[in-house]
């Protein structure tokens, strides 16, 4: 399971990307699901969209052929921003809390190495357009 975004990274992102407005951070609570092929990923996407307890409030399709991979340092996935309306979410007062769900392909995830992730971090921190 993915861990929540750490305090230092959340602060860094709020300062760097959102004019120091932490209310714009939407990926503090996050999870990733990886699929063997695009057909399975699409089935997973449809399952999320049909779930009566889930509201998709935003989406990015970085798998689309027209996506400029240079704008995401070559990273490819489908990212959903969603809210949950379940009895537990209501009890905890979290029905308006936005979570990030990344849907990716196993083959692409297996290409990531310590070195490539380091290059991504450098791009994110210094070279992002």
mmCIF file of C-alpha atoms in Angstrom:
data_model
loop_
_atom_site.group_PDB
_atom_site.id
_atom_site.type_symbol
_atom_site.label_atom_id
_atom_site.label_comp_id
_atom_site.label_asym_id
_atom_site.label_seq_id
_atom_site.Cartn_x
_atom_site.Cartn_y
_atom_site.Cartn_z
ATOM 1 C CA UNK A 1 0.000 0.000 0.000
ATOM 2 C CA UNK A 2 1.127 3.505 -0.741
ATOM 3 C CA UNK A 3 1.895 5.710 2.204
ATOM 4 C CA UNK A 4 0.314 9.151 2.570
ATOM 5 C CA UNK A 5 2.406 11.975 1.173
ATOM 6 C CA UNK A 6 4.926 12.983 3.829
ATOM 7 C CA UNK A 7 4.745 16.330 5.599
ATOM 8 C CA UNK A 8 7.963 17.654 4.029
ATOM 9 C CA UNK A 9 6.932 16.730 0.481
ATOM 10 C CA UNK A 10 3.413 18.130 1.017
ATOM 11 C CA UNK A 11 4.868 21.429 2.235
ATOM 12 C CA UNK A 12 7.360 21.502 -0.639
ATOM 13 C CA UNK A 13 4.617 20.867 -3.206
ATOM 14 C CA UNK A 14 2.285 23.470 -1.683
ATOM 15 C CA UNK A 15 5.065 26.075 -1.813
ATOM 16 C CA UNK A 16 6.425 25.168 -5.250
ATOM 17 C CA UNK A 17 3.249 24.371 -7.151
ATOM 18 C CA UNK A 18 0.322 26.017 -5.378
ATOM 19 C CA UNK A 19 1.411 29.456 -4.105
ATOM 20 C CA UNK A 20 1.688 28.081 -0.549
ATOM 21 C CA UNK A 21 -1.997 27.048 -0.570
ATOM 22 C CA UNK A 22 -2.165 23.578 1.030
ATOM 23 C CA UNK A 23 -5.891 23.287 0.270
ATOM 24 C CA UNK A 24 -4.898 22.626 -3.360
ATOM 25 C CA UNK A 25 -2.978 19.442 -2.456
ATOM 26 C CA UNK A 26 -5.125 16.581 -3.713
ATOM 27 C CA UNK A 27 -2.730 13.638 -3.583
ATOM 28 C CA UNK A 28 -1.883 13.358 0.117
ATOM 29 C CA UNK A 29 -3.990 10.200 0.319
ATOM 30 C CA UNK A 30 -3.114 8.026 -2.658
ATOM 31 C CA UNK A 31 -2.986 4.534 -4.024
ATOM 32 C CA UNK A 32 -1.818 2.862 -7.226
ATOM 33 C CA UNK A 33 -3.210 -0.202 -8.971
ATOM 34 C CA UNK A 34 -1.253 -1.895 -11.756
ATOM 35 C CA UNK A 35 -2.719 -3.962 -14.574
ATOM 36 C CA UNK A 36 -1.193 -6.449 -16.999
ATOM 37 C CA UNK A 37 -2.699 -4.800 -20.071
ATOM 38 C CA UNK A 38 -4.705 -1.794 -21.222
ATOM 39 C CA UNK A 39 -7.917 -3.820 -21.494
ATOM 40 C CA UNK A 40 -7.733 -4.754 -17.802
ATOM 41 C CA UNK A 41 -6.870 -1.157 -16.881
ATOM 42 C CA UNK A 42 -9.934 0.055 -18.784
ATOM 43 C CA UNK A 43 -12.095 -2.514 -16.964
ATOM 44 C CA UNK A 44 -10.696 -1.224 -13.650
ATOM 45 C CA UNK A 45 -11.431 2.349 -14.670
ATOM 46 C CA UNK A 46 -15.015 1.414 -15.538
ATOM 47 C CA UNK A 47 -15.418 -0.412 -12.205
ATOM 48 C CA UNK A 48 -14.331 2.706 -10.303
ATOM 49 C CA UNK A 49 -16.657 4.902 -12.377
ATOM 50 C CA UNK A 50 -19.624 2.576 -11.676
ATOM 51 C CA UNK A 51 -19.012 2.327 -7.926
ATOM 52 C CA UNK A 52 -21.926 4.114 -6.204
ATOM 53 C CA UNK A 53 -19.661 5.124 -3.294
ATOM 54 C CA UNK A 54 -17.114 6.876 -5.534
ATOM 55 C CA UNK A 55 -17.316 10.263 -7.225
ATOM 56 C CA UNK A 56 -14.576 10.973 -9.753
ATOM 57 C CA UNK A 57 -13.810 14.706 -9.496
ATOM 58 C CA UNK A 58 -10.855 14.804 -11.882
ATOM 59 C CA UNK A 59 -8.815 12.646 -14.230
ATOM 60 C CA UNK A 60 -5.586 12.724 -16.267
ATOM 61 C CA UNK A 61 -4.967 10.209 -19.024
ATOM 62 C CA UNK A 62 -1.205 10.066 -19.537
ATOM 63 C CA UNK A 63 -1.619 6.866 -21.587
ATOM 64 C CA UNK A 64 -3.414 8.673 -24.418
ATOM 65 C CA UNK A 65 -1.400 8.741 -27.648
ATOM 66 C CA UNK A 66 -1.778 12.526 -27.793
ATOM 67 C CA UNK A 67 -0.309 13.060 -24.320
ATOM 68 C CA UNK A 68 2.980 14.985 -24.318
ATOM 69 C CA UNK A 69 5.150 12.674 -22.196
ATOM 70 C CA UNK A 70 7.713 15.470 -21.847
ATOM 71 C CA UNK A 71 5.250 17.272 -19.600
ATOM 72 C CA UNK A 72 5.282 14.361 -17.141
ATOM 73 C CA UNK A 73 8.948 13.349 -17.444
ATOM 74 C CA UNK A 74 7.868 10.360 -19.517
ATOM 75 C CA UNK A 75 5.539 9.013 -16.847
ATOM 76 C CA UNK A 76 2.459 7.227 -18.222
ATOM 77 C CA UNK A 77 -0.677 6.308 -16.259
ATOM 78 C CA UNK A 78 -4.285 7.272 -15.668
ATOM 79 C CA UNK A 79 -4.738 9.334 -12.520
ATOM 80 C CA UNK A 80 -8.131 9.780 -10.904
ATOM 81 C CA UNK A 81 -9.067 12.235 -8.191
ATOM 82 C CA UNK A 82 -12.003 10.878 -6.244
ATOM 83 C CA UNK A 83 -14.102 11.191 -3.140
ATOM 84 C CA UNK A 84 -15.687 8.362 -1.170
ATOM 85 C CA UNK A 85 -19.154 8.365 0.350
ATOM 86 C CA UNK A 86 -19.349 5.334 2.610
ATOM 87 C CA UNK A 87 -20.681 4.964 6.163
ATOM 88 C CA UNK A 88 -17.076 4.984 7.436
ATOM 89 C CA UNK A 89 -16.185 8.100 5.418
ATOM 90 C CA UNK A 90 -19.315 9.837 6.766
ATOM 91 C CA UNK A 91 -18.513 8.792 10.339
ATOM 92 C CA UNK A 92 -15.003 10.234 9.987
ATOM 93 C CA UNK A 93 -16.179 13.390 8.201
ATOM 94 C CA UNK A 94 -14.131 12.554 5.100
ATOM 95 C CA UNK A 95 -16.718 12.573 2.319
ATOM 96 C CA UNK A 96 -15.249 15.777 0.841
ATOM 97 C CA UNK A 97 -11.649 14.550 1.138
ATOM 98 C CA UNK A 98 -10.078 14.072 -2.301
ATOM 99 C CA UNK A 99 -7.886 11.001 -2.851
ATOM 100 C CA UNK A 100 -5.632 10.135 -5.777
ATOM 101 C CA UNK A 101 -5.882 6.751 -7.506
ATOM 102 C CA UNK A 102 -3.294 5.926 -10.136
ATOM 103 C CA UNK A 103 -4.011 3.185 -12.665
ATOM 104 C CA UNK A 104 -0.880 1.938 -14.383
ATOM 105 C CA UNK A 105 0.531 -0.850 -16.486
ATOM 106 C CA UNK A 106 2.874 -3.418 -14.922
ATOM 107 C CA UNK A 107 5.226 -3.332 -17.926
ATOM 108 C CA UNK A 108 5.739 0.425 -17.594
ATOM 109 C CA UNK A 109 6.163 0.271 -13.817
ATOM 110 C CA UNK A 110 8.856 -2.378 -14.221
ATOM 111 C CA UNK A 111 10.919 0.073 -16.282
ATOM 112 C CA UNK A 112 11.396 2.348 -13.279
ATOM 113 C CA UNK A 113 14.774 2.061 -11.586
ATOM 114 C CA UNK A 114 16.422 3.922 -8.723
ATOM 115 C CA UNK A 115 18.352 5.906 -11.338
ATOM 116 C CA UNK A 116 15.301 6.779 -13.435
ATOM 117 C CA UNK A 117 13.385 7.836 -10.328
ATOM 118 C CA UNK A 118 16.333 10.030 -9.345
ATOM 119 C CA UNK A 119 16.196 11.682 -12.768
ATOM 120 C CA UNK A 120 12.463 12.224 -12.323
ATOM 121 C CA UNK A 121 13.046 13.886 -8.943
ATOM 122 C CA UNK A 122 15.666 16.181 -10.483
ATOM 123 C CA UNK A 123 13.263 17.054 -13.304
ATOM 124 C CA UNK A 124 10.422 17.627 -10.845
ATOM 125 C CA UNK A 125 12.497 19.831 -8.578
ATOM 126 C CA UNK A 126 14.478 21.821 -11.131
ATOM 127 C CA UNK A 127 13.499 21.240 -14.728
ATOM 128 C CA UNK A 128 9.724 21.170 -14.753
ATOM 129 C CA UNK A 129 8.242 23.499 -17.375
#
